Coordinates of C-alpha atoms in Angstrom, one line a residue:
M1 CA -76.1 -31.3 12.5
T2 CA -73.9 -34.6 12.8
S3 CA -73.7 -34.9 9.4
N4 CA -72.3 -31.3 9.1
G5 CA -70.3 -32.2 11.8
K6 CA -68.4 -34.8 10.1
L7 CA -68.0 -32.7 7.0
L8 CA -66.3 -30.0 8.9
S9 CA -64.1 -32.7 10.4
K10 CA -63.1 -34.2 7.3
E11 CA -62.3 -30.7 5.7
K12 CA -60.5 -30.1 8.8
L13 CA -58.6 -33.2 9.0
K14 CA -57.9 -32.7 5.0
Y15 CA -56.8 -29.5 5.7
R16 CA -54.3 -30.3 8.5
I17 CA -53.0 -33.3 6.5
L18 CA -52.2 -30.8 3.6
F19 CA -50.5 -28.5 6.0
F20 CA -48.5 -31.2 7.5
M21 CA -47.0 -32.3 3.8
L22 CA -46.5 -28.8 3.2
F23 CA -44.3 -28.4 6.8
I24 CA -42.3 -31.3 6.1
C25 CA -41.5 -30.2 2.2
L26 CA -40.5 -27.0 3.9
L27 CA -38.3 -28.9 6.5
S28 CA -37.0 -31.1 3.8
S29 CA -36.3 -28.4 1.4
S30 CA -34.5 -26.3 4.4
A31 CA -32.4 -29.5 4.8
M32 CA -31.3 -29.6 1.4
L33 CA -30.5 -26.3 1.4
L34 CA -28.6 -26.5 4.6
K35 CA -26.6 -29.9 3.0
A36 CA -26.1 -27.3 0.0
Q37 CA -24.5 -24.7 2.1
E38 CA -22.3 -27.5 3.8
K39 CA -21.3 -29.0 0.7
T40 CA -19.9 -25.7 -0.3
I41 CA -18.1 -24.4 2.4
P42 CA -14.8 -25.9 3.0
S43 CA -13.2 -27.8 5.8
I44 CA -9.7 -29.1 6.5
N45 CA -9.9 -32.3 4.8
T46 CA -11.0 -30.8 1.2
V47 CA -8.6 -28.4 0.8
G48 CA -4.7 -27.9 0.4
S49 CA -1.7 -30.0 -1.0
K50 CA -2.7 -33.5 1.1
A51 CA -6.6 -33.0 -0.7
M52 CA -5.3 -32.7 -4.5
P53 CA -7.1 -35.2 -7.1
S54 CA -5.3 -36.8 -9.6
C55 CA -6.5 -34.4 -12.2
I56 CA -8.1 -30.7 -12.8
T57 CA -11.5 -30.6 -12.5
P58 CA -12.8 -28.4 -15.5
Y59 CA -14.1 -24.7 -14.0
E60 CA -17.3 -23.9 -15.4
K61 CA -18.6 -21.0 -13.0
N62 CA -15.9 -18.2 -12.9
P63 CA -17.2 -15.0 -13.4
F64 CA -15.1 -14.1 -16.5
N65 CA -14.2 -16.0 -19.5
M66 CA -10.9 -17.7 -18.9
P67 CA -10.0 -20.9 -21.5
Q68 CA -9.6 -24.1 -19.6
L69 CA -5.7 -25.3 -19.0
Y70 CA -4.3 -28.4 -19.5
Y71 CA -1.0 -30.2 -18.6
P72 CA 1.4 -29.8 -20.6
V73 CA 2.7 -32.7 -22.7
F74 CA 6.4 -34.4 -22.8
P75 CA 7.6 -36.9 -24.8
E76 CA 8.1 -40.2 -23.3
N77 CA 11.8 -39.5 -23.1
S78 CA 13.4 -39.9 -19.3
V79 CA 17.2 -39.5 -17.8
N80 CA 18.1 -40.1 -14.0
I81 CA 20.7 -38.0 -13.1
R82 CA 22.1 -40.5 -11.1
D83 CA 23.1 -42.8 -14.0
K84 CA 24.5 -40.1 -15.7
G85 CA 27.0 -39.8 -12.9
A86 CA 25.5 -37.1 -10.4
M87 CA 26.6 -37.5 -6.6
E88 CA 25.0 -36.8 -3.3
N89 CA 26.4 -34.1 -1.5
K90 CA 28.6 -32.9 -4.2
P91 CA 27.4 -29.9 -6.7
I92 CA 24.9 -30.8 -9.1
T93 CA 24.5 -27.7 -11.0
V94 CA 26.4 -28.2 -13.8
L95 CA 25.7 -31.4 -15.0
V96 CA 21.7 -30.7 -14.8
N97 CA 21.7 -27.7 -16.7
Q98 CA 23.8 -29.9 -19.2
L99 CA 21.4 -32.4 -19.3
I100 CA 18.2 -30.1 -19.3
S101 CA 19.7 -28.4 -22.1
V102 CA 20.3 -31.9 -24.1
I103 CA 17.0 -33.3 -23.5
S104 CA 15.4 -29.8 -24.7
K105 CA 17.3 -30.0 -27.8
K106 CA 16.2 -33.4 -28.6
G107 CA 12.6 -32.5 -28.5
G108 CA 12.1 -32.7 -24.6
G109 CA 11.3 -35.0 -22.1
K110 CA 11.5 -35.9 -17.9
L111 CA 15.0 -35.2 -16.2
I112 CA 14.6 -37.3 -12.9
I113 CA 16.2 -36.2 -9.6
P114 CA 16.3 -39.6 -7.8
K115 CA 15.8 -40.1 -4.0
G116 CA 18.8 -38.4 -2.0
K117 CA 20.5 -35.3 -0.8
W118 CA 21.6 -33.1 -3.5
V119 CA 22.8 -29.5 -3.5
S120 CA 22.9 -27.3 -6.3
G121 CA 23.3 -23.9 -7.5
R122 CA 20.7 -22.2 -9.8
I123 CA 18.8 -24.3 -12.4
V124 CA 17.7 -23.1 -15.5
L125 CA 14.7 -24.7 -17.1
K126 CA 14.5 -25.3 -21.0
S127 CA 11.4 -25.6 -23.4
N128 CA 9.6 -29.1 -23.3
V129 CA 11.5 -30.2 -20.0
N130 CA 9.9 -31.8 -17.2
L131 CA 12.2 -31.3 -13.9
Y132 CA 11.0 -34.0 -11.9
L133 CA 11.6 -34.6 -8.0
E134 CA 11.1 -38.3 -7.0
A135 CA 9.6 -39.1 -3.8
G136 CA 12.1 -38.7 -1.2
S137 CA 14.5 -36.1 -3.0
E138 CA 16.2 -33.2 -1.7
I139 CA 17.9 -30.6 -3.1
E140 CA 19.6 -27.8 -1.0
F141 CA 20.5 -24.7 -3.1
S142 CA 23.8 -22.9 -2.3
D143 CA 24.4 -19.5 -0.5
N144 CA 27.1 -18.4 -2.3
P145 CA 26.3 -15.5 -4.7
T146 CA 28.8 -17.1 -7.3
D147 CA 26.5 -20.3 -7.6
Y148 CA 23.9 -17.8 -9.6
L149 CA 26.0 -15.9 -12.2
P150 CA 25.7 -15.0 -14.7
S151 CA 23.2 -12.6 -13.6
V152 CA 20.1 -12.9 -15.1
F153 CA 17.0 -11.2 -16.5
T154 CA 14.5 -10.7 -13.3
T155 CA 12.1 -8.6 -11.6
H156 CA 12.6 -7.3 -7.7
E157 CA 9.1 -6.6 -5.9
G158 CA 8.1 -5.5 -9.3
I159 CA 11.0 -3.9 -10.8
E160 CA 13.1 -5.1 -13.8
I161 CA 16.7 -5.7 -12.8
M162 CA 19.7 -8.3 -13.4
G163 CA 20.2 -10.8 -10.7
A164 CA 20.4 -14.0 -9.2
G165 CA 16.8 -14.8 -10.6
A166 CA 15.7 -18.1 -8.8
F167 CA 16.8 -21.5 -7.4
I168 CA 14.9 -22.9 -10.7
Y169 CA 14.7 -20.3 -13.4
A170 CA 13.6 -20.2 -16.7
C171 CA 13.3 -16.9 -19.4
G172 CA 11.2 -16.9 -22.4
E173 CA 10.5 -20.9 -22.5
N174 CA 7.3 -23.0 -23.5
N175 CA 6.0 -26.0 -22.1
I176 CA 7.8 -26.7 -18.8
A177 CA 7.2 -28.1 -15.3
I178 CA 8.6 -29.0 -12.1
T179 CA 6.9 -31.7 -10.7
G180 CA 6.8 -35.1 -8.4
K181 CA 7.2 -35.1 -4.2
G182 CA 10.6 -34.1 -3.5
H183 CA 11.7 -31.1 -1.1
I184 CA 13.6 -28.3 -2.0
Y185 CA 15.4 -26.2 0.5
G186 CA 17.4 -23.0 0.7
P187 CA 20.4 -22.5 2.6
A188 CA 20.5 -23.0 5.9
M189 CA 18.8 -20.3 8.4
D190 CA 22.1 -19.2 9.8
T191 CA 23.6 -18.1 6.7
P192 CA 24.8 -14.5 5.9
M193 CA 23.2 -14.5 2.9
R194 CA 20.0 -14.0 5.0
K195 CA 21.6 -10.7 6.5
I196 CA 21.8 -9.3 3.4
S197 CA 19.0 -6.5 2.9
N198 CA 16.6 -7.4 0.2
S199 CA 15.1 -3.9 0.4
V200 CA 13.5 -2.4 -3.0
A201 CA 14.6 1.2 -2.1
L202 CA 18.0 0.1 -3.3
I203 CA 16.4 -0.1 -6.7
E204 CA 14.1 2.6 -7.0
N205 CA 16.8 5.1 -6.6
R206 CA 18.5 3.4 -10.0
F207 CA 15.5 3.8 -12.1
P208 CA 17.8 6.3 -15.0
K209 CA 19.9 3.1 -15.6
K210 CA 18.9 1.1 -18.2
I211 CA 17.8 -2.7 -17.2
G212 CA 21.0 -4.1 -18.4
E213 CA 22.9 -1.7 -16.0
R214 CA 20.9 -2.6 -13.1
I215 CA 23.1 -5.3 -12.0
F216 CA 22.6 -6.8 -8.5
D217 CA 24.9 -10.0 -8.6
G218 CA 27.1 -9.2 -5.5
M219 CA 30.2 -8.6 -7.3
E220 CA 32.8 -5.9 -7.5
G221 CA 30.9 -4.2 -4.7
R222 CA 27.4 -4.7 -6.6
H223 CA 24.5 -5.4 -4.0
F224 CA 23.0 -9.1 -4.4
F225 CA 19.1 -9.3 -4.1
A226 CA 18.5 -13.1 -2.5
P227 CA 17.1 -15.2 -5.4
K228 CA 13.4 -16.4 -5.2
V229 CA 12.9 -20.5 -5.3
I230 CA 11.0 -21.1 -8.3
S231 CA 10.6 -17.8 -11.2
P232 CA 9.6 -18.4 -14.5
I233 CA 9.8 -15.1 -16.5
N234 CA 8.1 -14.8 -20.0
C235 CA 7.3 -18.2 -20.1
N236 CA 4.1 -20.3 -21.7
N237 CA 2.3 -23.4 -20.4
V238 CA 4.2 -23.6 -17.1
L239 CA 3.4 -26.6 -14.5
I240 CA 4.3 -26.5 -10.9
E241 CA 2.8 -29.6 -8.8
G242 CA 3.1 -31.7 -5.8
I243 CA 6.7 -30.1 -4.2
T244 CA 7.5 -28.9 -0.9
I245 CA 9.3 -25.9 -0.4
E246 CA 11.4 -25.2 2.8
R247 CA 13.6 -22.4 4.1
C248 CA 13.4 -19.9 1.2
L249 CA 15.5 -16.8 1.0
F250 CA 13.2 -14.9 -0.7
W251 CA 9.5 -15.2 -2.5
N252 CA 9.1 -18.8 -2.6
I253 CA 6.7 -19.1 -6.6
N254 CA 6.8 -16.1 -8.8
P255 CA 5.8 -16.5 -12.5
T256 CA 6.1 -13.2 -14.2
Y257 CA 5.2 -12.0 -17.3
C258 CA 3.5 -15.7 -17.9
E259 CA 0.9 -17.4 -19.5
N260 CA -1.6 -20.6 -19.2
V261 CA 0.2 -21.5 -16.0
I262 CA -1.0 -24.2 -13.2
I263 CA 0.6 -24.6 -9.8
R264 CA -1.4 -27.3 -7.9
G265 CA -0.8 -29.4 -4.8
V266 CA 2.3 -27.3 -3.7
T267 CA 3.3 -26.9 -0.1
V268 CA 5.3 -24.2 1.4
N269 CA 6.9 -23.7 4.6
S270 CA 8.6 -20.3 5.5
K271 CA 7.0 -19.3 8.4
G272 CA 9.2 -16.4 10.5
I273 CA 11.2 -15.9 7.0
P274 CA 11.0 -12.1 6.2
S275 CA 9.4 -11.5 2.7
G276 CA 8.8 -15.6 2.6
D277 CA 5.8 -15.0 0.3
G278 CA 4.2 -18.1 -1.0
I279 CA 2.8 -17.9 -4.3
D280 CA 2.8 -14.1 -6.1
I281 CA 1.6 -14.3 -9.3
T282 CA 3.1 -11.1 -11.2
C283 CA 1.8 -10.0 -14.5
C284 CA 0.4 -13.3 -15.7
K285 CA -2.7 -14.6 -17.6
N286 CA -4.6 -17.4 -17.3
V287 CA -3.6 -19.1 -14.2
L288 CA -5.0 -22.0 -12.1
V289 CA -3.7 -22.1 -8.4
E290 CA -5.2 -25.1 -6.5
Y291 CA -5.2 -27.4 -3.6
C292 CA -1.6 -25.8 -2.2
T293 CA -1.2 -25.3 1.2
M294 CA 0.7 -22.3 2.6
N295 CA 2.4 -21.5 5.9
C296 CA 4.4 -18.4 4.9
G297 CA 6.5 -15.7 6.8
D298 CA 4.4 -13.1 4.5
D299 CA 1.5 -13.4 2.3
C300 CA 0.4 -17.0 1.4
Y301 CA -1.2 -15.9 -2.0
A302 CA -0.5 -13.0 -3.7
L303 CA -1.8 -11.1 -7.3
K304 CA 0.7 -8.4 -8.2
G305 CA 1.0 -5.7 -11.4
G306 CA 4.4 -4.3 -11.4
R307 CA 5.5 -1.1 -9.1
N308 CA 5.3 2.1 -9.8
G309 CA 6.9 3.7 -12.8
D310 CA 8.7 0.7 -14.2
G311 CA 5.3 -1.1 -13.9
M312 CA 3.5 1.2 -15.6
R313 CA 6.5 1.0 -18.5
V314 CA 6.1 -2.5 -18.9
G315 CA 2.1 -2.3 -18.5
R316 CA 1.3 -5.7 -17.9
P317 CA -1.8 -7.0 -16.1
T318 CA -2.3 -9.9 -14.0
E319 CA -5.6 -11.1 -15.2
N320 CA -7.7 -14.2 -15.2
V321 CA -6.7 -16.2 -12.1
I322 CA -8.4 -18.7 -10.3
I323 CA -7.6 -19.9 -6.7
R324 CA -9.8 -22.7 -5.5
H325 CA -9.0 -25.2 -2.9
C326 CA -6.3 -23.8 -1.3
L327 CA -5.1 -23.4 2.4
A328 CA -3.5 -20.2 3.6
M329 CA -2.4 -21.2 7.5
D330 CA 0.2 -18.7 8.8
G331 CA 0.9 -15.7 6.8
H332 CA 0.3 -11.8 6.9
G333 CA -2.6 -12.3 4.0
G334 CA -4.4 -15.6 3.1
I335 CA -4.7 -13.8 -0.5
T336 CA -3.7 -10.6 -1.1
T337 CA -3.7 -8.1 -4.3
G338 CA -1.1 -6.0 -4.3
S339 CA 0.7 -3.8 -3.2
E340 CA 2.2 -3.6 -6.8
T341 CA -0.7 -2.8 -8.6
A342 CA 0.7 -0.9 -11.2
G343 CA -0.1 -2.7 -14.5
G344 CA -3.5 -3.7 -13.1
I345 CA -5.0 -6.8 -11.4
R346 CA -8.0 -8.0 -12.7
N347 CA -10.7 -11.1 -13.1
V348 CA -9.5 -13.3 -10.0
Y349 CA -12.2 -15.7 -8.7
S350 CA -11.3 -17.2 -5.2
N351 CA -13.5 -20.7 -4.6
G352 CA -13.5 -23.0 -1.8
C353 CA -10.7 -21.7 0.1
M354 CA -9.9 -22.0 3.9
F355 CA -7.6 -19.5 5.9
D356 CA -6.4 -20.9 9.2
G357 CA -4.6 -18.8 11.6
T358 CA -3.3 -16.7 8.9
Q359 CA -3.1 -12.8 9.8
I360 CA -5.5 -11.0 7.6
G361 CA -7.7 -13.5 5.4
I362 CA -8.3 -11.4 2.4
R363 CA -6.4 -8.4 1.9
F364 CA -6.6 -5.3 -0.8
K365 CA -3.0 -3.5 -1.2
T366 CA -1.5 -0.5 -3.3
R367 CA 0.2 2.8 -2.1
R368 CA -0.4 6.1 -3.5
P369 CA 2.4 6.1 -6.1
R370 CA 2.1 2.1 -7.0
S371 CA -0.6 3.2 -10.2
G372 CA -2.8 0.8 -12.2
V373 CA -6.3 -0.6 -11.4
T374 CA -7.3 -3.2 -9.1
E375 CA -11.0 -4.6 -10.6
K376 CA -13.3 -7.5 -10.7
L377 CA -12.2 -9.7 -7.8
Y378 CA -14.7 -12.5 -6.6
Y379 CA -14.5 -14.8 -3.7
E380 CA -16.8 -17.3 -2.8
N381 CA -17.4 -20.2 -0.8
F382 CA -14.5 -19.7 1.8
K383 CA -13.9 -20.3 5.6
M384 CA -11.9 -18.6 8.0
T385 CA -10.8 -19.8 11.3
N386 CA -8.7 -17.9 13.9
V387 CA -7.6 -15.0 11.7
R388 CA -7.1 -11.4 13.1
D389 CA -8.9 -9.6 10.4
A390 CA -11.3 -10.9 8.1
F391 CA -11.0 -8.2 5.1
T392 CA -8.7 -5.4 4.6
W393 CA -8.3 -2.5 2.5
D394 CA -4.7 -1.0 3.5
L395 CA -4.2 1.6 0.7
L396 CA -1.8 3.8 1.9
G397 CA 0.8 1.8 3.5
S398 CA 2.7 2.6 6.7
K399 CA 5.0 5.8 7.4
Q400 CA 7.6 3.4 8.1
F401 CA 7.6 2.6 4.6
M402 CA 5.9 5.7 2.4
G403 CA 6.8 8.6 4.6
E404 CA 3.9 11.5 4.7
L405 CA 1.9 9.5 1.5
A406 CA 1.1 7.6 4.3
D407 CA -0.7 10.5 5.9
R408 CA -4.4 10.5 4.9
L409 CA -4.8 14.4 4.6
P410 CA -3.9 16.5 2.8
L411 CA -5.4 14.9 -0.4
R412 CA -3.1 14.7 -3.3
P413 CA -3.8 15.5 -7.1
I414 CA -5.2 12.6 -8.7
T415 CA -2.5 11.7 -11.2
E416 CA -1.3 8.6 -13.5
L417 CA 0.1 7.2 -10.4
T418 CA -3.1 7.0 -8.3
P419 CA -4.5 3.7 -7.9
E420 CA -7.5 2.3 -8.2
V421 CA -9.5 -0.3 -6.4
K422 CA -13.1 -1.4 -7.5
D423 CA -15.9 -3.9 -8.2
I424 CA -15.0 -6.5 -5.2
H425 CA -17.7 -9.4 -4.5
I426 CA -17.5 -11.5 -1.3
K427 CA -20.6 -14.2 -1.0
D428 CA -21.1 -17.6 0.7
F429 CA -19.0 -18.0 3.6
V430 CA -18.4 -18.4 7.6
I431 CA -15.7 -16.5 9.4
E432 CA -15.7 -18.7 12.5
S433 CA -13.6 -16.6 14.7
A434 CA -12.1 -13.3 13.8
K435 CA -10.3 -10.5 16.0
R436 CA -12.1 -7.8 13.9
L437 CA -14.2 -8.2 10.8
I438 CA -13.2 -5.1 8.7
M439 CA -10.5 -2.9 8.5
A440 CA -10.5 -0.4 5.6
N441 CA -8.0 2.8 4.9
G442 CA -8.8 4.1 1.6
I443 CA -7.0 6.9 -0.3
P444 CA -9.2 9.9 0.3
E445 CA -8.5 11.5 -3.2
L446 CA -9.7 8.0 -5.0
P447 CA -12.1 6.2 -2.8
F448 CA -12.4 2.5 -3.1
N449 CA -15.4 1.7 -4.4
H450 CA -18.0 -0.9 -5.2
V451 CA -17.8 -3.7 -2.8
V452 CA -20.8 -6.2 -1.9
I453 CA -20.2 -8.7 1.2
E454 CA -22.9 -11.0 1.3
S455 CA -24.5 -14.2 2.4
G456 CA -22.4 -15.2 5.6
T457 CA -22.0 -16.4 8.9
I458 CA -19.5 -14.3 11.0
N459 CA -18.5 -14.4 14.6
T460 CA -16.2 -11.8 15.5
K461 CA -15.2 -10.0 18.7
E462 CA -14.9 -6.4 16.6
L463 CA -17.1 -5.1 14.3
I464 CA -15.5 -2.4 11.8
P465 CA -13.2 0.1 14.0
V466 CA -11.8 1.6 10.9
M467 CA -13.6 2.2 7.5
N468 CA -12.3 5.2 6.1
D469 CA -12.8 6.8 2.4
F470 CA -15.3 4.3 0.4
I471 CA -17.8 4.9 -2.2
N472 CA -21.0 2.0 -2.2
F473 CA -20.2 -0.4 0.1
T474 CA -23.0 -3.3 0.3
M475 CA -23.4 -5.8 3.3
R476 CA -26.3 -7.7 3.3
N477 CA -27.8 -11.7 4.0
L478 CA -25.2 -12.2 7.1
S479 CA -25.5 -13.3 10.5
I480 CA -23.2 -11.4 12.7
K481 CA -22.2 -12.1 16.3
T482 CA -20.1 -9.7 18.0
D483 CA -18.5 -8.6 21.3
H484 CA -18.4 -5.0 20.5
N485 CA -21.2 -2.8 18.8
V486 CA -19.5 -0.3 17.3
I487 CA -18.3 0.9 13.3
N488 CA -16.1 3.7 12.9
I489 CA -16.6 5.8 9.2
I490 CA -14.4 8.7 8.0
D491 CA -15.8 10.5 4.3
G492 CA -17.7 7.2 3.4
Q493 CA -20.5 7.2 1.0
N494 CA -23.3 5.2 0.3
L495 CA -23.3 2.2 2.9
L496 CA -26.2 -0.2 3.2
L497 CA -26.6 -2.8 5.8
D498 CA -29.6 -4.9 4.7
N499 CA -31.0 -8.0 6.2
I500 CA -28.3 -8.9 8.9
G501 CA -29.5 -10.7 11.8
F502 CA -27.2 -9.6 14.9
I503 CA -26.0 -11.1 18.8
I504 CA -24.8 -8.1 19.3
P505 CA -24.0 -6.2 23.3
K506 CA -27.1 -4.8 24.7
N507 CA -29.0 -5.0 21.2
K508 CA -27.4 -1.7 20.3
L509 CA -25.3 -0.7 16.8
Y510 CA -23.7 2.7 16.8
I511 CA -22.4 4.1 13.7
N512 CA -19.9 6.9 14.8
V513 CA -19.2 8.8 11.3
Q514 CA -17.5 12.0 10.6
G515 CA -16.1 13.8 7.5
E516 CA -18.0 16.3 5.3
K517 CA -17.9 13.8 2.2
V518 CA -20.2 10.9 4.7
K519 CA -23.5 10.5 3.1
N520 CA -26.3 7.6 2.4
I521 CA -25.7 5.6 5.6
K522 CA -28.6 3.1 5.1
V523 CA -29.7 0.1 7.9
R524 CA -32.7 -1.5 7.0
N525 CA -34.6 -5.0 7.8
I526 CA -32.2 -5.5 10.9
Q527 CA -32.8 -8.6 13.2
P528 CA -33.8 -8.7 16.0
D529 CA -34.9 -5.0 16.2
I530 CA -32.2 -3.1 18.2
E531 CA -31.6 0.0 19.0
I532 CA -28.9 1.9 16.1
K533 CA -27.6 5.1 16.6
V534 CA -25.9 7.2 14.1
K535 CA -23.3 9.9 15.7
K536 CA -21.9 12.5 13.5
D537 CA -18.7 14.4 14.7
N538 CA -16.4 16.2 13.1
N539 CA -14.0 16.7 15.7
M540 CA -13.5 13.0 16.2

């Protein structure tokens, strides 16, 4: 008896030790997993221009094939504009453009804008030239339309025109750069140029004209469209690094029809400026945007593919774009696709970004006549704080700009101008504070399709007030704390809520559905065991 009792005690002790060791291993594994998750979710100290490392880290985990981008290389030939007679507070336009041409013709090099306050009209970059802005240098650009003559080939909101171009412009060049720690300023905030309309409607009624006749230079009674800040067009191997931009007139950085573009460590401050987009990538291929800080009057980071019929004619998509370790602060959208989508937008990968105070975190935009396919979009390892809406699908627009096309019904015929949005993957994220989790208005004749949102922690006041016209929408492996417990759906098909932990009022979830096309609304593996009510009302 005693012997058996000792044996039993030893066996118990053995199993208890094994159990304890297993428990410790599980705790250790859980801690390691939490630490790994903490490493992937960014903080304010790991994103933006202040966090930029000295070199580009290779990207290996992007979900599509894209060649590694490298810095353009320039000859060891440096020219300082002060040494060539430039004087502060006097226009340097002619001298700078002459020096750029000379350096380019001699094989390339660096043109240095030294510390000081400089004023200029349009600067035109040429192949193999690095325009280097020293720390302490400030260039203020002119508000006189004549300083942007002659008109140059450019685009305005996705439509090709002849116009001012940009403060710093290039067309058809290779191996160009704008680098340094200097500042670029637009004209004073009270300049009359800021009161001139930049409405794209002024172009859209001129499509029958040849591009060379679409002139918007402000001369002889013609309209003037404000220049962007930096806009290379049809260029290859472009680097923009380290600079700060303030007081833009229109979009800040807008590479168009370019290939192999690197934008890193750039700071943009355009808060309160209408159409003050930060970085707008238009119809470009192979683009890396990293460690930038945007505080903008419109979208912070945007992907665009040309507008309406003109964009279809050009037929150039934006494809292969990586946006990583970037900070979006004030702005309409943190990362936005569209609304110009005619040539298509595909293969976009965002990793390690932070949205702090942005109106909308991740924003999908198009309109009924914008055409094109927006697809294969991936967003990982991000954090949102104090955003109004975490995710929006704004595919119809407002009646103010779109008229009756903004009305959901009646259904319109599907044509070549009908845009399509599909194949969106969102995972591994934290939403610390949002007013609304999702606001989605799709196009009823061609619903947006195949969205997966997974592996995230969410704190939101409202859940999903509007979710219209979609097919195949999955939300899984989420932790959601919300003050409201309602999801409103119109003509949604194949919605799956799977393995979601809710902290929700009264432990009740209400899903209100309407529309003849509604089907397959599934909820499973919800924790805790909350009450779920699905109400169908075609008269809502």
